[in-house]
Each structure stands twice: as C-alpha cells, then as structure tokens.
PDB file of C-alpha atoms in Angstrom:
ATOM      1  CA  MET A  17     -50.848  24.481 -84.930  1.00  0.00           C
ATOM      2  CA  ASN A  18     -52.421  24.063 -88.409  1.00  0.00           C
ATOM      3  CA  ASN A  19     -52.550  20.070 -88.763  1.00  0.00           C
ATOM      4  CA  SER A  20     -54.094  20.247 -92.408  1.00  0.00           C
ATOM      5  CA  GLY A  21     -51.011  18.875 -94.038  1.00  0.00           C
ATOM      6  CA  ALA A  22     -48.817  20.037 -96.850  1.00  0.00           C
ATOM      7  CA  THR A  23     -49.520  23.347 -98.224  1.00  0.00           C
ATOM      8  CA  ALA A  24     -50.596  23.697-102.022  1.00  0.00           C
ATOM      9  CA  GLU A  25     -47.073  24.919-102.866  1.00  0.00           C
ATOM     10  CA  THR A  26     -45.353  22.028-100.853  1.00  0.00           C
ATOM     11  CA  THR A  27     -45.984  18.196-101.678  1.00  0.00           C
ATOM     12  CA  VAL A  28     -44.865  15.752 -99.368  1.00  0.00           C
ATOM     13  CA  PRO A  29     -42.294  14.450-101.657  1.00  0.00           C
ATOM     14  CA  ASP A  30     -41.065  18.104-102.181  1.00  0.00           C
ATOM     15  CA  LEU A  31     -40.963  18.390 -98.318  1.00  0.00           C
ATOM     16  CA  ILE A  32     -39.076  15.393 -97.760  1.00  0.00           C
ATOM     17  CA  LYS A  33     -36.511  16.464-100.282  1.00  0.00           C
ATOM     18  CA  ASP A  34     -36.051  19.870 -98.712  1.00  0.00           C
ATOM     19  CA  ILE A  35     -35.647  17.812 -95.253  1.00  0.00           C
ATOM     20  CA  ARG A  36     -32.786  15.667 -96.740  1.00  0.00           C
ATOM     21  CA  SER A  37     -31.264  19.083 -97.992  1.00  0.00           C
ATOM     22  CA  ILE A  38     -31.526  20.765 -94.791  1.00  0.00           C
ATOM     23  CA  ALA A  39     -30.028  17.771 -93.016  1.00  0.00           C
ATOM     24  CA  GLU A  40     -27.139  17.624 -95.374  1.00  0.00           C
ATOM     25  CA  GLN A  41     -26.340  21.443 -95.055  1.00  0.00           C
ATOM     26  CA  LEU A  42     -26.362  21.297 -91.356  1.00  0.00           C
ATOM     27  CA  GLY A  43     -23.900  18.481 -91.292  1.00  0.00           C
ATOM     28  CA  VAL A  44     -26.045  15.220 -90.838  1.00  0.00           C
ATOM     29  CA  ASP A  45     -24.412  12.215 -92.621  1.00  0.00           C
ATOM     30  CA  ILE A  46     -27.258   9.830 -92.843  1.00  0.00           C
ATOM     31  CA  ILE A  47     -30.941  10.524 -92.708  1.00  0.00           C
ATOM     32  CA  GLY A  48     -33.759   7.995 -93.306  1.00  0.00           C
ATOM     33  CA  PHE A  49     -37.797   7.986 -92.784  1.00  0.00           C
ATOM     34  CA  GLY A  50     -40.017   5.446 -91.516  1.00  0.00           C
ATOM     35  CA  ARG A  51     -43.430   4.744 -89.835  1.00  0.00           C
ATOM     36  CA  THR A  52     -43.846   4.485 -86.208  1.00  0.00           C
ATOM     37  CA  SER A  53     -46.289   1.443 -86.606  1.00  0.00           C
ATOM     38  CA  ASP A  54     -42.821  -0.360 -87.182  1.00  0.00           C
ATOM     39  CA  ILE A  55     -41.836   0.403 -83.349  1.00  0.00           C
ATOM     40  CA  LYS A  56     -45.002   0.051 -81.782  1.00  0.00           C
ATOM     41  CA  ASP A  57     -43.694  -2.607 -79.294  1.00  0.00           C
ATOM     42  CA  VAL A  58     -40.819  -0.384 -78.069  1.00  0.00           C
ATOM     43  CA  GLN A  59     -41.219   1.035 -74.847  1.00  0.00           C
ATOM     44  CA  LYS A  60     -41.961   4.787 -74.604  1.00  0.00           C
ATOM     45  CA  ILE A  61     -41.146   6.791 -71.360  1.00  0.00           C
ATOM     46  CA  GLY A  62     -42.303  10.048 -70.120  1.00  0.00           C
ATOM     47  CA  PRO A  63     -45.357  12.212 -70.282  1.00  0.00           C
ATOM     48  CA  ASP A  64     -45.041  13.436 -73.788  1.00  0.00           C
ATOM     49  CA  SER A  65     -47.088  12.326 -76.563  1.00  0.00           C
ATOM     50  CA  PHE A  66     -45.727   9.778 -79.186  1.00  0.00           C
ATOM     51  CA  ASP A  67     -49.017   9.814 -81.212  1.00  0.00           C
ATOM     52  CA  PHE A  68     -47.182  10.409 -84.503  1.00  0.00           C
ATOM     53  CA  PRO A  69     -47.522   8.306 -87.591  1.00  0.00           C
ATOM     54  CA  SER A  70     -43.964   9.004 -89.091  1.00  0.00           C
ATOM     55  CA  MET A  71     -40.627   9.199 -88.049  1.00  0.00           C
ATOM     56  CA  ILE A  72     -37.303  10.528 -89.130  1.00  0.00           C
ATOM     57  CA  SER A  73     -33.941   9.365 -87.962  1.00  0.00           C
ATOM     58  CA  MET A  74     -30.678  11.311 -88.591  1.00  0.00           C
ATOM     59  CA  ALA A  75     -27.039  10.080 -87.767  1.00  0.00           C
ATOM     60  CA  VAL A  76     -23.757  12.233 -87.480  1.00  0.00           C
ATOM     61  CA  GLU A  77     -20.334  10.377 -87.910  1.00  0.00           C
ATOM     62  CA  LEU A  78     -17.829  10.434 -84.935  1.00  0.00           C
ATOM     63  CA  PRO A  79     -14.298  11.422 -86.040  1.00  0.00           C
ATOM     64  CA  MET A  80     -12.258   8.076 -86.551  1.00  0.00           C
ATOM     65  CA  GLU A  81      -9.226   9.701 -84.552  1.00  0.00           C
ATOM     66  CA  ALA A  82     -11.480  10.308 -81.660  1.00  0.00           C
ATOM     67  CA  VAL A  83     -12.712   6.654 -81.734  1.00  0.00           C
ATOM     68  CA  LYS A  84      -9.350   5.385 -82.072  1.00  0.00           C
ATOM     69  CA  GLU A  85      -8.008   7.082 -78.857  1.00  0.00           C
ATOM     70  CA  ALA A  86     -10.611   5.324 -77.000  1.00  0.00           C
ATOM     71  CA  ARG A  87      -8.970   1.903 -77.834  1.00  0.00           C
ATOM     72  CA  ASP A  88      -6.427   2.253 -75.111  1.00  0.00           C
ATOM     73  CA  GLU A  89      -8.352   4.491 -72.242  1.00  0.00           C
ATOM     74  CA  PRO A  90     -11.146   6.459 -71.851  1.00  0.00           C
ATOM     75  CA  SER A  91     -11.087   9.499 -74.004  1.00  0.00           C
ATOM     76  CA  ALA A  92     -11.727  13.115 -73.685  1.00  0.00           C
ATOM     77  CA  LYS A  93     -11.702  13.737 -77.530  1.00  0.00           C
ATOM     78  CA  LEU A  94     -14.460  11.017 -77.806  1.00  0.00           C
ATOM     79  CA  ARG A  95     -16.462  12.567 -75.289  1.00  0.00           C
ATOM     80  CA  GLU A  96     -16.054  16.127 -77.041  1.00  0.00           C
ATOM     81  CA  SER A  97     -17.184  14.474 -80.607  1.00  0.00           C
ATOM     82  CA  TYR A  98     -20.325  13.056 -78.740  1.00  0.00           C
ATOM     83  CA  LYS A  99     -21.223  16.971 -77.909  1.00  0.00           C
ATOM     84  CA  MET A 100     -20.290  18.234 -81.149  1.00  0.00           C
ATOM     85  CA  ALA A 101     -22.405  15.636 -82.962  1.00  0.00           C
ATOM     86  CA  ASN A 102     -25.341  16.196 -80.546  1.00  0.00           C
ATOM     87  CA  LYS A 103     -25.242  19.888 -81.460  1.00  0.00           C
ATOM     88  CA  LYS A 104     -25.201  19.431 -85.190  1.00  0.00           C
ATOM     89  CA  MET A 105     -28.276  17.148 -84.868  1.00  0.00           C
ATOM     90  CA  MET A 106     -29.890  19.509 -82.634  1.00  0.00           C
ATOM     91  CA  GLY A 107     -29.399  22.290 -85.135  1.00  0.00           C
ATOM     92  CA  ALA A 108     -30.898  20.030 -87.920  1.00  0.00           C
ATOM     93  CA  SER A 109     -33.651  18.883 -85.747  1.00  0.00           C
ATOM     94  CA  GLU A 110     -34.508  22.523 -84.921  1.00  0.00           C
ATOM     95  CA  ALA A 111     -34.448  23.612 -88.557  1.00  0.00           C
ATOM     96  CA  ILE A 112     -36.301  20.490 -89.964  1.00  0.00           C
ATOM     97  CA  SER A 113     -39.038  20.924 -87.148  1.00  0.00           C
ATOM     98  CA  GLU A 114     -39.570  24.769 -88.424  1.00  0.00           C
ATOM     99  CA  LYS A 115     -39.732  23.354 -91.860  1.00  0.00           C
ATOM    100  CA  LEU A 116     -42.687  20.745 -91.046  1.00  0.00           C
ATOM    101  CA  ALA A 117     -44.359  23.421 -88.961  1.00  0.00           C
ATOM    102  CA  SER A 118     -44.362  25.952 -91.994  1.00  0.00           C
ATOM    103  CA  ALA A 119     -46.062  22.974 -94.086  1.00  0.00           C
ATOM    104  CA  GLY A 120     -48.583  22.449 -91.212  1.00  0.00           C
ATOM    105  CA  TYR A 121     -47.029  19.580 -89.602  1.00  0.00           C
ATOM    106  CA  ARG A 122     -46.441  18.612 -85.810  1.00  0.00           C
ATOM    107  CA  SER A 123     -43.338  17.103 -84.585  1.00  0.00           C
ATOM    108  CA  ARG A 124     -41.541  16.019 -81.483  1.00  0.00           C
ATOM    109  CA  VAL A 125     -37.664  15.677 -81.195  1.00  0.00           C
ATOM    110  CA  ILE A 126     -36.212  12.658 -79.282  1.00  0.00           C
ATOM    111  CA  HIS A 127     -32.906  13.741 -78.023  1.00  0.00           C
ATOM    112  CA  PRO A 128     -30.147  11.450 -77.430  1.00  0.00           C
ATOM    113  CA  ALA A 129     -29.279  12.989 -73.819  1.00  0.00           C
ATOM    114  CA  GLU A 130     -32.934  12.803 -72.937  1.00  0.00           C
ATOM    115  CA  ARG A 131     -33.351  10.436 -69.932  1.00  0.00           C
ATOM    116  CA  PRO A 132     -36.806  10.528 -68.314  1.00  0.00           C
ATOM    117  CA  ASP A 133     -36.038   7.114 -66.600  1.00  0.00           C
ATOM    118  CA  THR A 134     -32.728   8.425 -64.617  1.00  0.00           C
ATOM    119  CA  GLU A 135     -32.709   5.349 -62.422  1.00  0.00           C
ATOM    120  CA  ASN A 136     -32.329   2.794 -65.633  1.00  0.00           C
ATOM    121  CA  LEU A 137     -30.625   5.503 -67.677  1.00  0.00           C
ATOM    122  CA  LYS A 138     -33.519   5.275 -70.422  1.00  0.00           C
ATOM    123  CA  GLY A 139     -34.468   7.709 -72.813  1.00  0.00           C
ATOM    124  CA  ALA A 140     -38.016   8.521 -74.020  1.00  0.00           C
ATOM    125  CA  LEU A 141     -37.784   6.166 -77.156  1.00  0.00           C
ATOM    126  CA  SER A 142     -35.117   3.886 -78.254  1.00  0.00           C
ATOM    127  CA  LEU A 143     -33.357   5.947 -81.035  1.00  0.00           C
ATOM    128  CA  LYS A 144     -31.459   2.764 -82.146  1.00  0.00           C
ATOM    129  CA  ALA A 145     -34.906   1.224 -82.943  1.00  0.00           C
ATOM    130  CA  VAL A 146     -35.972   4.281 -84.652  1.00  0.00           C
ATOM    131  CA  ALA A 147     -32.811   4.413 -86.913  1.00  0.00           C
ATOM    132  CA  ARG A 148     -33.211   0.731 -87.629  1.00  0.00           C
ATOM    133  CA  CYS A 149     -36.620   1.046 -88.702  1.00  0.00           C
ATOM    134  CA  CYS A 150     -35.756   4.063 -90.960  1.00  0.00           C
ATOM    135  CA  GLY A 151     -33.099   2.008 -92.706  1.00  0.00           C
ATOM    136  CA  LEU A 152     -30.073   3.495 -91.143  1.00  0.00           C
ATOM    137  CA  GLY A 153     -28.487   0.131 -89.824  1.00  0.00           C
ATOM    138  CA  TRP A 154     -28.754  -2.638 -87.600  1.00  0.00           C
ATOM    139  CA  ILE A 155     -28.469  -3.517 -83.922  1.00  0.00           C
ATOM    140  CA  GLY A 156     -24.943  -5.022 -83.240  1.00  0.00           C
ATOM    141  CA  LYS A 157     -23.600  -7.186 -80.620  1.00  0.00           C
ATOM    142  CA  ASN A 158     -22.562  -4.340 -78.856  1.00  0.00           C
ATOM    143  CA  GLY A 159     -26.174  -3.114 -78.496  1.00  0.00           C
ATOM    144  CA  LEU A 160     -25.401  -0.162 -80.712  1.00  0.00           C
ATOM    145  CA  LEU A 161     -26.653   1.026 -84.109  1.00  0.00           C
ATOM    146  CA  VAL A 162     -24.147  -0.218 -86.826  1.00  0.00           C
ATOM    147  CA  THR A 163     -24.362   1.614 -90.061  1.00  0.00           C
ATOM    148  CA  LYS A 164     -23.014   0.541 -93.369  1.00  0.00           C
ATOM    149  CA  ASP A 165     -20.339   3.523 -93.910  1.00  0.00           C
ATOM    150  CA  PHE A 166     -19.473   4.273 -90.430  1.00  0.00           C
ATOM    151  CA  GLY A 167     -20.202   1.052 -88.380  1.00  0.00           C
ATOM    152  CA  PRO A 168     -21.122   2.292 -84.744  1.00  0.00           C
ATOM    153  CA  ARG A 169     -19.169   5.469 -85.066  1.00  0.00           C
ATOM    154  CA  VAL A 170     -22.297   7.525 -85.041  1.00  0.00           C
ATOM    155  CA  ARG A 171     -24.711   9.517 -82.973  1.00  0.00           C
ATOM    156  CA  THR A 172     -28.446   9.494 -83.740  1.00  0.00           C
ATOM    157  CA  ILE A 173     -31.389  11.594 -83.105  1.00  0.00           C
ATOM    158  CA  ALA A 174     -35.030  11.060 -84.066  1.00  0.00           C
ATOM    159  CA  ILE A 175     -38.126  13.280 -85.029  1.00  0.00           C
ATOM    160  CA  LEU A 176     -41.719  12.020 -84.572  1.00  0.00           C
ATOM    161  CA  THR A 177     -43.983  13.859 -87.010  1.00  0.00           C
ATOM    162  CA  ASP A 178     -47.649  13.657 -88.380  1.00  0.00           C
ATOM    163  CA  MET A 179     -46.335  14.243 -91.953  1.00  0.00           C
ATOM    164  CA  PRO A 180     -47.250  11.239 -94.038  1.00  0.00           C
ATOM    165  CA  PHE A 181     -44.620   8.695 -95.111  1.00  0.00           C
ATOM    166  CA  GLU A 182     -45.265   6.246 -97.822  1.00  0.00           C
ATOM    167  CA  GLY A 183     -42.253   5.166 -99.101  1.00  0.00           C
ATOM    168  CA  GLN A 184     -40.520   1.708 -98.696  1.00  0.00           C
ATOM    169  CA  VAL A 185     -37.776   1.279 -96.037  1.00  0.00           C
ATOM    170  CA  GLU A 186     -34.826  -0.998 -96.912  1.00  0.00           C
ATOM    171  CA  TYR A 187     -33.750  -2.781 -93.594  1.00  0.00           C
ATOM    172  CA  LEU A 188     -30.067  -3.596 -93.343  1.00  0.00           C
ATOM    173  CA  LYS A 189     -29.218  -7.239 -92.268  1.00  0.00           C
ATOM    174  CA  SER A 190     -26.647  -7.600 -89.610  1.00  0.00           C
ATOM    175  CA  GLY A 191     -23.128  -7.479 -90.827  1.00  0.00           C
ATOM    176  CA  CYS A 192     -21.642  -8.618 -87.173  1.00  0.00           C
ATOM    177  CA  GLY A 193     -21.321 -12.432 -88.513  1.00  0.00           C
ATOM    178  CA  GLU A 194     -19.002 -14.313 -86.066  1.00  0.00           C
ATOM    179  CA  CYS A 195     -17.209 -11.159 -85.027  1.00  0.00           C
ATOM    180  CA  ARG A 196     -16.732 -10.775 -81.239  1.00  0.00           C
ATOM    181  CA  ALA A 197     -14.503  -7.676 -81.158  1.00  0.00           C
ATOM    182  CA  CYS A 198     -16.821  -5.537 -78.930  1.00  0.00           C
ATOM    183  CA  ILE A 199     -17.582  -8.202 -76.654  1.00  0.00           C
ATOM    184  CA  ASP A 200     -13.889  -9.468 -75.984  1.00  0.00           C
ATOM    185  CA  ASN A 201     -12.687  -5.828 -75.322  1.00  0.00           C
ATOM    186  CA  CYS A 202     -15.340  -4.362 -73.371  1.00  0.00           C
ATOM    187  CA  ALA A 203     -13.945  -2.585 -70.593  1.00  0.00           C
ATOM    188  CA  LEU A 204     -16.691  -3.943 -68.059  1.00  0.00           C
ATOM    189  CA  LYS A 205     -17.592  -7.168 -69.759  1.00  0.00           C
ATOM    190  CA  VAL A 206     -21.184  -6.090 -69.812  1.00  0.00           C
ATOM    191  CA  LEU A 207     -22.098  -7.454 -73.238  1.00  0.00           C
ATOM    192  CA  LYS A 208     -24.083 -10.885 -73.177  1.00  0.00           C
ATOM    193  CA  ASP A 209     -23.175 -12.284 -76.616  1.00  0.00           C
ATOM    194  CA  GLN A 210     -26.587 -12.788 -77.544  1.00  0.00           C
ATOM    195  CA  THR A 211     -27.387 -14.437 -80.945  1.00  0.00           C
ATOM    196  CA  PHE A 212     -30.173 -12.798 -82.727  1.00  0.00           C
ATOM    197  CA  GLN A 213     -30.924 -12.331 -86.629  1.00  0.00           C
ATOM    198  CA  ASP A 214     -31.953  -8.674 -87.153  1.00  0.00           C
ATOM    199  CA  HIS A 215     -32.197  -7.034 -83.868  1.00  0.00           C
ATOM    200  CA  PRO A 216     -32.307  -8.305 -80.084  1.00  0.00           C
ATOM    201  CA  VAL A 217     -35.236  -8.907 -78.161  1.00  0.00           C
ATOM    202  CA  SER A 218     -34.600  -6.185 -75.602  1.00  0.00           C
ATOM    203  CA  ARG A 219     -31.639  -3.807 -74.632  1.00  0.00           C
ATOM    204  CA  ASP A 220     -31.204  -5.742 -71.469  1.00  0.00           C
ATOM    205  CA  SER A 221     -30.729  -9.009 -73.261  1.00  0.00           C
ATOM    206  CA  THR A 222     -27.884  -7.598 -75.136  1.00  0.00           C
ATOM    207  CA  ILE A 223     -26.019  -5.380 -72.543  1.00  0.00           C
ATOM    208  CA  ASP A 224     -26.073  -4.527 -68.945  1.00  0.00           C
ATOM    209  CA  TRP A 225     -26.926  -0.844 -69.985  1.00  0.00           C
ATOM    210  CA  VAL A 226     -27.312   0.438 -66.241  1.00  0.00           C
ATOM    211  CA  LYS A 227     -23.701  -0.938 -65.361  1.00  0.00           C
ATOM    212  CA  CYS A 228     -22.329   0.620 -68.635  1.00  0.00           C
ATOM    213  CA  GLY A 229     -24.385   4.002 -68.186  1.00  0.00           C
ATOM    214  CA  ARG A 230     -23.259   4.572 -64.559  1.00  0.00           C
ATOM    215  CA  PHE A 231     -19.640   3.907 -65.819  1.00  0.00           C
ATOM    216  CA  GLU A 232     -20.022   6.522 -68.297  1.00  0.00           C
ATOM    217  CA  SER A 233     -21.449   8.961 -65.788  1.00  0.00           C
ATOM    218  CA  ARG A 234     -18.352   8.520 -63.501  1.00  0.00           C
ATOM    219  CA  LEU A 235     -16.326   9.227 -66.473  1.00  0.00           C
ATOM    220  CA  ILE A 236     -18.322  12.535 -67.146  1.00  0.00           C
ATOM    221  CA  GLY A 237     -17.638  13.424 -63.422  1.00  0.00           C
ATOM    222  CA  ASP A 238     -18.446  16.549 -61.715  1.00  0.00           C
ATOM    223  CA  GLY A 239     -16.661  19.011 -63.670  1.00  0.00           C
ATOM    224  CA  SER A 240     -13.431  18.948 -61.680  1.00  0.00           C
ATOM    225  CA  THR A 241     -11.568  16.770 -64.222  1.00  0.00           C
ATOM    226  CA  PRO A 242     -12.080  16.628 -68.098  1.00  0.00           C
ATOM    227  CA  GLU A 243     -15.031  14.725 -69.246  1.00  0.00           C
ATOM    228  CA  ARG A 244     -14.147  11.407 -70.985  1.00  0.00           C
ATOM    229  CA  ALA A 245     -16.033   8.623 -72.815  1.00  0.00           C
ATOM    230  CA  CYS A 246     -15.208   4.820 -72.683  1.00  0.00           C
ATOM    231  CA  GLY A 247     -16.420   3.697 -76.458  1.00  0.00           C
ATOM    232  CA  LYS A 248     -14.289   0.642 -76.551  1.00  0.00           C
ATOM    233  CA  CYS A 249     -17.525  -1.235 -78.309  1.00  0.00           C
ATOM    234  CA  ILE A 250     -16.897   1.309 -80.864  1.00  0.00           C
ATOM    235  CA  ALA A 251     -13.384   1.610 -80.948  1.00  0.00           C
ATOM    236  CA  TYR A 252     -12.715  -2.224 -81.341  1.00  0.00           C
ATOM    237  CA  CYS A 253     -15.565  -2.728 -83.954  1.00  0.00           C
ATOM    238  CA  PRO A 254     -13.604  -3.317 -87.378  1.00  0.00           C
ATOM    239  CA  LEU A 255     -16.650  -1.727 -89.219  1.00  0.00           C
ATOM    240  CA  SER A 256     -15.897   1.529 -87.565  1.00  0.00           C
ATOM    241  CA  TYR A 257     -12.747   1.774 -89.952  1.00  0.00           C
ATOM    242  CA  PRO A 258     -13.677   1.693 -93.714  1.00  0.00           C
ATOM    243  CA  ASN A 259     -11.182  -0.501 -95.903  1.00  0.00           C
TER     244      ASN A 259
END
C-alpha cells in the first residue's frame, strides 16, 4: 500500500475532519486521536505489528435501560447492547480504514472481542489505555473507561495508523472521588479498591479480570440459553446516569 502520506488534495487536518464525520454518521458517540508513544509501556499481545505512530479511539454509548436492567441480575438486554455497539464500531472502523487507505495511510483495527491471550483473557492491546490517551475518559475504580458524558456506559474500539497526529490531547482527571458503588456492588467482589491518581499501575492491580472474564463467559454460555452480561460495575456507577 502507498505510504507516502496524505494526497495533495487531502491534508491531515481535512482527513481528521472527514474521519470525525464518518464516525458520527455511523453511530459513534465519542472519538479522539492520540500518539502511540503515550502507551509505549502498555503490554501488546499477538503477532501483529503495532508499529504505528498514531491512534484513534472511538466509543459507543450503551442504552441506559439495558444498563439499568443489570442492577438486579445478569442481563440479556445488556449483552445484546454490547453486540450492537460492537457492530457500529466495526462498521465505522472499516469505513475509516478505507478512508485512511485512500489517503495513503496504513491502519490496524483493535477489536474489543479480540483475545489473543485466551488463558488470561487479554486483548491485543488495552483499549482503555488507548481511549484514555486519546482523551475519551479516565480509568475508574471499576477498571473500566469512564467518560464525561456516559460514565462507564460505553464500548470502545481502537485504530492504529501511520497518519501523523500533532494535536494536543486533553487528559481527563478521575471523577471517581470517594465513591465505592462499583466496589460495594460487584457480584464477585473482584474489585481491589486501589487508590491511584489518573490510572492504575496495571489491570490486575485493580481487578481480578480473569475471574470476572470467566464469569462473563459462563453468562454467554453455549447457545442453549440466552446470552447475558453481568455489568453491575457499570449499572451501579452513578456517572452512568446523567443528572
């Protein structure tokens, strides 16, 4: 693929504007841009190249009614909303990748369901770390990305690219404060109540993600019963519900 950069007709600022427009038209609620040098210490898993200087993070809102349903018990509606959000994000990612390619840039999509480390249920790259470093939100006490407008009530996806990004990223400070709602209402009591400023040292220092992930796998099941999602750490977060 040609890697000579933007064409004479398409400048990088114009391309970024077009990418934002594509994302909005295809149902993305939040989009941000950043530099991969800001996540250089984040673990990367799998054989694919991560040698891209820039990154794009996108988030799609999960419906409030689906999240509320998970307060009482695992929810089929919430699981379905995950799938619908993933579908929107994949559609937007494919369209954006095509736009980048037409301008001469390479890209690599990091999907939320991608799990190259199946034993430890780890993705190729932390989507939360990418989102945080693209200015979408902070990492909450629940170990999830927490956004200003939707709290943790979002799904995210990432695109790595060699399109240059020279803009400034405004990092959001944690708004969790002294709140313990996610910790106190966790179905498995896997949240570790770690104190940190802007982001945790590691995933495992915040949550026993393997235990959580295996519980979620059981809720998905083998197809003999409707798939469900736990989601209490989303449903009990007061920031999931705007004032």
